[in-house]
Amino acid sequence: MLPIERKQQILTWLQEEETLRIAEISERLEVSEMTVYRDVSSLVKEQKVLKTSNGVTLIDLAKGNPKGCSYCAKPVQSRLAVQLILTNHQVEQTCCMHCGLLRYNEIESRISQIICRDFLKDTTISAKRAYFLMETNAHMNCCQPEVLVFDSHKQAKQFQQGFGGQLTTFEKALIAIEKAMNGHGCHDSH
Ligand SMILES: [Zn+2]
Ligand SMILES: [Zn+2]
């Protein structure tokens, strides 16, 4: 089994069982405890798990900070908020789609759904099928560059005519936001 496969297996077990001891993992994977330590250290670096006194546990950001954005820790306002439904049925929230996309990129393998609100109609929609308008002049007072979400392509286009910005899809927005951030945090001044 490759390191990446072992790490994925460890995460899957942790989602079902919450905590595991190193010895247990070593037994199940039939590798040395040294190898498990190495896999776990790399998961710790990726901020996916925590080492505890009795083993390893999944990082649960939603629990530690129930109302803040799980990417930038800003308070979450309902209108722009994004819900990330994880495969273990936990729910994370981000303050806006800017952080939603960045968080999605971080923990994609653990996300089963990403839910947000249509910017104009305020209805709940699935982000994967929505239209994204990036860097408009609307200035919603959250994270820059701003990302607005629309259910209808027609309305997104109409909004773009008034407020500018680039119209794109979920997949392309994920790439565009990474490029725009280029390794900086949301709060860097330019
Ligand atoms: Zn945020
Ligand atoms: Zn934000």
mmCIF file of C-alpha atoms and ligand atoms in Angstrom:
data_model
loop_
_atom_site.group_PDB
_atom_site.id
_atom_site.type_symbol
_atom_site.label_atom_id
_atom_site.label_comp_id
_atom_site.label_asym_id
_atom_site.label_seq_id
_atom_site.Cartn_x
_atom_site.Cartn_y
_atom_site.Cartn_z
ATOM 1 C CA MET A 1 0.000 0.000 0.000
ATOM 2 C CA LEU A 2 1.330 3.445 -0.913
ATOM 3 C CA PRO A 3 1.698 6.127 1.821
ATOM 4 C CA ILE A 4 -1.146 8.099 0.246
ATOM 5 C CA GLU A 5 -3.410 5.038 0.342
ATOM 6 C CA ARG A 6 -2.542 4.344 3.963
ATOM 7 C CA LYS A 7 -3.266 7.964 4.878
ATOM 8 C CA GLN A 8 -6.622 7.828 3.115
ATOM 9 C CA GLN A 9 -7.423 4.575 4.919
ATOM 10 C CA ILE A 10 -6.513 6.119 8.285
ATOM 11 C CA LEU A 11 -8.804 9.101 7.566
ATOM 12 C CA THR A 12 -11.648 6.787 6.575
ATOM 13 C CA TRP A 13 -11.319 4.824 9.820
ATOM 14 C CA LEU A 14 -11.146 8.034 11.842
ATOM 15 C CA GLN A 15 -14.338 9.290 10.239
ATOM 16 C CA GLU A 16 -16.086 6.139 11.425
ATOM 17 C CA GLU A 17 -14.392 5.663 14.780
ATOM 18 C CA GLU A 18 -13.172 9.170 15.763
ATOM 19 C CA THR A 19 -9.981 8.052 17.506
ATOM 20 C CA LEU A 20 -7.469 5.292 16.903
ATOM 21 C CA ARG A 21 -4.284 4.207 18.660
ATOM 22 C CA ILE A 22 -1.036 4.000 16.683
ATOM 23 C CA ALA A 23 -0.689 0.316 17.607
ATOM 24 C CA GLU A 24 -4.176 -0.394 16.279
ATOM 25 C CA ILE A 25 -3.443 1.295 12.969
ATOM 26 C CA SER A 26 -0.145 -0.528 12.689
ATOM 27 C CA GLU A 27 -1.876 -3.854 13.249
ATOM 28 C CA ARG A 28 -4.661 -3.184 10.770
ATOM 29 C CA LEU A 29 -2.361 -1.913 8.039
ATOM 30 C CA GLU A 30 0.253 -4.579 8.776
ATOM 31 C CA VAL A 31 3.066 -2.025 8.834
ATOM 32 C CA SER A 32 5.454 -0.991 11.625
ATOM 33 C CA GLU A 33 4.457 1.626 14.209
ATOM 34 C CA MET A 34 7.320 3.728 12.830
ATOM 35 C CA THR A 35 5.590 3.814 9.442
ATOM 36 C CA VAL A 36 2.284 4.749 11.070
ATOM 37 C CA TYR A 37 4.018 7.581 12.956
ATOM 38 C CA ARG A 38 5.360 8.903 9.689
ATOM 39 C CA ASP A 39 1.921 8.774 8.001
ATOM 40 C CA VAL A 40 0.292 10.419 11.012
ATOM 41 C CA SER A 41 2.924 13.189 11.191
ATOM 42 C CA SER A 42 2.269 14.001 7.580
ATOM 43 C CA LEU A 43 -1.513 14.125 8.247
ATOM 44 C CA VAL A 44 -0.836 16.413 11.221
ATOM 45 C CA LYS A 45 1.138 18.746 8.956
ATOM 46 C CA GLU A 46 -1.776 18.798 6.520
ATOM 47 C CA GLN A 47 -3.990 19.740 9.513
ATOM 48 C CA LYS A 48 -6.269 16.772 8.954
ATOM 49 C CA VAL A 49 -5.684 15.017 12.266
ATOM 50 C CA LEU A 50 -4.533 15.768 15.805
ATOM 51 C CA LYS A 51 -2.267 13.660 17.965
ATOM 52 C CA THR A 52 -3.799 13.050 21.368
ATOM 53 C CA SER A 53 -2.582 11.224 24.447
ATOM 54 C CA ASN A 54 -4.290 8.029 23.367
ATOM 55 C CA GLY A 55 -3.710 8.159 19.655
ATOM 56 C CA VAL A 56 -4.971 10.094 16.680
ATOM 57 C CA THR A 57 -8.211 11.981 16.169
ATOM 58 C CA LEU A 58 -9.773 13.884 13.286
ATOM 59 C CA ILE A 59 -9.644 17.661 13.404
ATOM 60 C CA ASP A 60 -13.155 18.939 13.818
ATOM 61 C CA LEU A 61 -13.088 22.651 13.060
ATOM 62 C CA ALA A 62 -16.844 23.070 13.264
ATOM 63 C CA LYS A 63 -16.893 21.889 16.882
ATOM 64 C CA GLY A 64 -14.148 24.238 18.023
ATOM 65 C CA ASN A 65 -15.665 27.273 16.369
ATOM 66 C CA PRO A 66 -19.388 26.713 15.770
ATOM 67 C CA LYS A 67 -20.187 30.115 14.335
ATOM 68 C CA GLY A 68 -16.979 31.267 12.703
ATOM 69 C CA CYS A 69 -15.786 30.673 9.166
ATOM 70 C CA SER A 70 -13.794 27.433 9.063
ATOM 71 C CA TYR A 71 -11.309 29.027 6.677
ATOM 72 C CA CYS A 72 -10.694 32.548 8.029
ATOM 73 C CA ALA A 73 -12.562 32.425 11.403
ATOM 74 C CA LYS A 74 -14.608 35.544 10.593
ATOM 75 C CA PRO A 75 -18.202 35.558 11.924
ATOM 76 C CA VAL A 76 -20.606 33.972 9.450
ATOM 77 C CA GLN A 77 -23.550 36.004 8.091
ATOM 78 C CA SER A 78 -26.333 33.867 6.724
ATOM 79 C CA ARG A 79 -26.713 35.568 3.360
ATOM 80 C CA LEU A 80 -23.235 34.854 2.046
ATOM 81 C CA ALA A 81 -22.583 31.738 4.125
ATOM 82 C CA VAL A 82 -21.539 28.463 2.552
ATOM 83 C CA GLN A 83 -22.132 25.050 4.109
ATOM 84 C CA LEU A 84 -19.696 22.230 3.520
ATOM 85 C CA ILE A 85 -21.249 18.853 4.286
ATOM 86 C CA LEU A 86 -18.523 16.367 5.080
ATOM 87 C CA THR A 87 -18.602 12.669 4.312
ATOM 88 C CA ASN A 88 -18.823 11.945 8.063
ATOM 89 C CA HIS A 89 -21.958 14.173 8.231
ATOM 90 C CA GLN A 90 -20.242 17.014 10.054
ATOM 91 C CA VAL A 91 -21.042 20.465 8.739
ATOM 92 C CA GLU A 92 -18.580 23.294 8.312
ATOM 93 C CA GLN A 93 -19.499 26.863 7.431
ATOM 94 C CA THR A 94 -17.525 29.549 5.699
ATOM 95 C CA CYS A 95 -18.282 33.282 5.721
ATOM 96 C CA CYS A 96 -18.599 33.507 1.936
ATOM 97 C CA MET A 97 -17.905 31.597 -1.273
ATOM 98 C CA HIS A 98 -14.368 32.982 -1.396
ATOM 99 C CA CYS A 99 -13.541 30.974 1.730
ATOM 100 C CA GLY A 100 -15.881 28.160 0.628
ATOM 101 C CA LEU A 101 -13.780 27.541 -2.478
ATOM 102 C CA LEU A 102 -10.478 27.760 -0.605
ATOM 103 C CA ARG A 103 -11.731 25.393 2.089
ATOM 104 C CA TYR A 104 -13.051 23.038 -0.583
ATOM 105 C CA ASN A 105 -9.596 22.910 -2.154
ATOM 106 C CA GLU A 106 -8.089 22.083 1.250
ATOM 107 C CA ILE A 107 -10.325 19.181 2.204
ATOM 108 C CA GLU A 108 -11.931 18.119 -1.061
ATOM 109 C CA SER A 109 -11.697 14.390 -0.322
ATOM 110 C CA ARG A 110 -13.786 14.819 2.841
ATOM 111 C CA ILE A 111 -16.574 16.916 1.306
ATOM 112 C CA SER A 112 -19.742 15.322 0.065
ATOM 113 C CA GLN A 113 -21.744 18.476 -0.690
ATOM 114 C CA ILE A 114 -21.268 22.222 -0.864
ATOM 115 C CA ILE A 115 -24.379 24.296 -0.316
ATOM 116 C CA CYS A 116 -24.807 28.045 -0.692
ATOM 117 C CA ARG A 117 -27.390 30.728 -1.393
ATOM 118 C CA ASP A 118 -28.264 32.286 -4.705
ATOM 119 C CA PHE A 119 -27.026 35.848 -4.410
ATOM 120 C CA LEU A 120 -30.197 37.455 -5.795
ATOM 121 C CA LYS A 121 -32.996 35.066 -4.839
ATOM 122 C CA ASP A 122 -31.536 33.891 -1.518
ATOM 123 C CA THR A 123 -32.577 30.294 -2.285
ATOM 124 C CA THR A 124 -30.438 27.327 -1.234
ATOM 125 C CA ILE A 125 -28.505 25.778 -4.091
ATOM 126 C CA SER A 126 -25.753 23.266 -4.717
ATOM 127 C CA ALA A 127 -22.552 25.119 -5.558
ATOM 128 C CA LYS A 128 -21.375 22.495 -8.024
ATOM 129 C CA ARG A 129 -24.161 23.351 -10.450
ATOM 130 C CA ALA A 130 -24.151 27.118 -9.854
ATOM 131 C CA TYR A 131 -22.624 30.045 -11.748
ATOM 132 C CA PHE A 132 -19.843 32.044 -10.157
ATOM 133 C CA LEU A 133 -19.138 35.709 -10.620
ATOM 134 C CA MET A 134 -15.709 36.724 -9.404
ATOM 135 C CA GLU A 135 -14.268 40.162 -8.671
ATOM 136 C CA THR A 136 -17.376 42.264 -9.276
ATOM 137 C CA ASN A 137 -17.717 45.877 -8.157
ATOM 138 C CA ALA A 138 -20.563 44.965 -5.781
ATOM 139 C CA HIS A 139 -18.314 44.920 -2.658
ATOM 140 C CA MET A 140 -20.160 42.746 -0.179
ATOM 141 C CA ASN A 141 -17.692 43.529 2.592
ATOM 142 C CA CYS A 142 -16.359 40.015 3.052
ATOM 143 C CA CYS A 143 -13.216 38.389 1.651
ATOM 144 C CA GLN A 144 -11.373 39.605 -1.460
ATOM 145 C CA PRO A 145 -11.426 38.675 -4.255
ATOM 146 C CA GLU A 146 -15.163 38.351 -3.889
ATOM 147 C CA VAL A 147 -17.096 35.402 -5.275
ATOM 148 C CA LEU A 148 -20.864 35.658 -5.815
ATOM 149 C CA VAL A 149 -23.056 32.658 -6.661
ATOM 150 C CA PHE A 150 -26.110 32.437 -8.898
ATOM 151 C CA ASP A 151 -28.521 29.657 -9.713
ATOM 152 C CA SER A 152 -29.500 31.115 -13.064
ATOM 153 C CA HIS A 153 -26.999 31.795 -15.824
ATOM 154 C CA LYS A 154 -29.256 34.539 -17.164
ATOM 155 C CA GLN A 155 -29.367 36.425 -13.853
ATOM 156 C CA ALA A 156 -25.638 36.008 -13.374
ATOM 157 C CA LYS A 157 -25.101 37.582 -16.798
ATOM 158 C CA GLN A 158 -27.471 40.438 -15.990
ATOM 159 C CA PHE A 159 -25.656 41.081 -12.726
ATOM 160 C CA GLN A 160 -22.345 40.997 -14.573
ATOM 161 C CA GLN A 161 -23.596 43.669 -16.971
ATOM 162 C CA GLY A 162 -24.190 45.984 -14.038
ATOM 163 C CA PHE A 163 -21.322 45.113 -11.718
ATOM 164 C CA GLY A 164 -18.660 43.558 -13.945
ATOM 165 C CA GLY A 165 -16.603 40.550 -12.919
ATOM 166 C CA GLN A 166 -15.778 37.216 -14.515
ATOM 167 C CA LEU A 167 -18.518 34.638 -14.934
ATOM 168 C CA THR A 168 -17.354 31.079 -14.410
ATOM 169 C CA THR A 169 -18.252 27.571 -13.216
ATOM 170 C CA PHE A 170 -17.524 25.817 -9.911
ATOM 171 C CA GLU A 171 -14.551 23.853 -11.261
ATOM 172 C CA LYS A 172 -12.968 26.926 -12.844
ATOM 173 C CA ALA A 173 -13.675 29.107 -9.810
ATOM 174 C CA LEU A 174 -11.736 26.634 -7.616
ATOM 175 C CA ILE A 175 -8.681 27.127 -9.803
ATOM 176 C CA ALA A 176 -9.161 30.874 -10.223
ATOM 177 C CA ILE A 177 -9.396 31.528 -6.468
ATOM 178 C CA GLU A 178 -6.157 29.632 -5.800
ATOM 179 C CA LYS A 179 -4.439 31.654 -8.514
ATOM 180 C CA ALA A 180 -5.832 34.939 -7.217
ATOM 181 C CA MET A 181 -4.725 34.169 -3.672
ATOM 182 C CA ASN A 182 -1.355 32.852 -4.776
ATOM 183 C CA GLY A 183 -0.571 31.566 -1.311
ATOM 184 C CA HIS A 184 -1.674 34.706 0.586
ATOM 185 C CA GLY A 185 -4.228 34.818 3.412
ATOM 186 C CA CYS A 186 -7.636 36.524 3.024
ATOM 187 C CA HIS A 187 -6.552 39.473 5.108
ATOM 188 C CA ASP A 188 -3.301 40.439 3.418
ATOM 189 C CA SER A 189 -3.241 44.067 2.482
ATOM 190 C CA HIS A 190 -2.268 44.828 -1.076
HETATM 191 ZN ZN ZN B 1 -13.938 33.218 5.675
HETATM 192 ZN ZN ZN B 2 -15.605 35.863 3.541
#
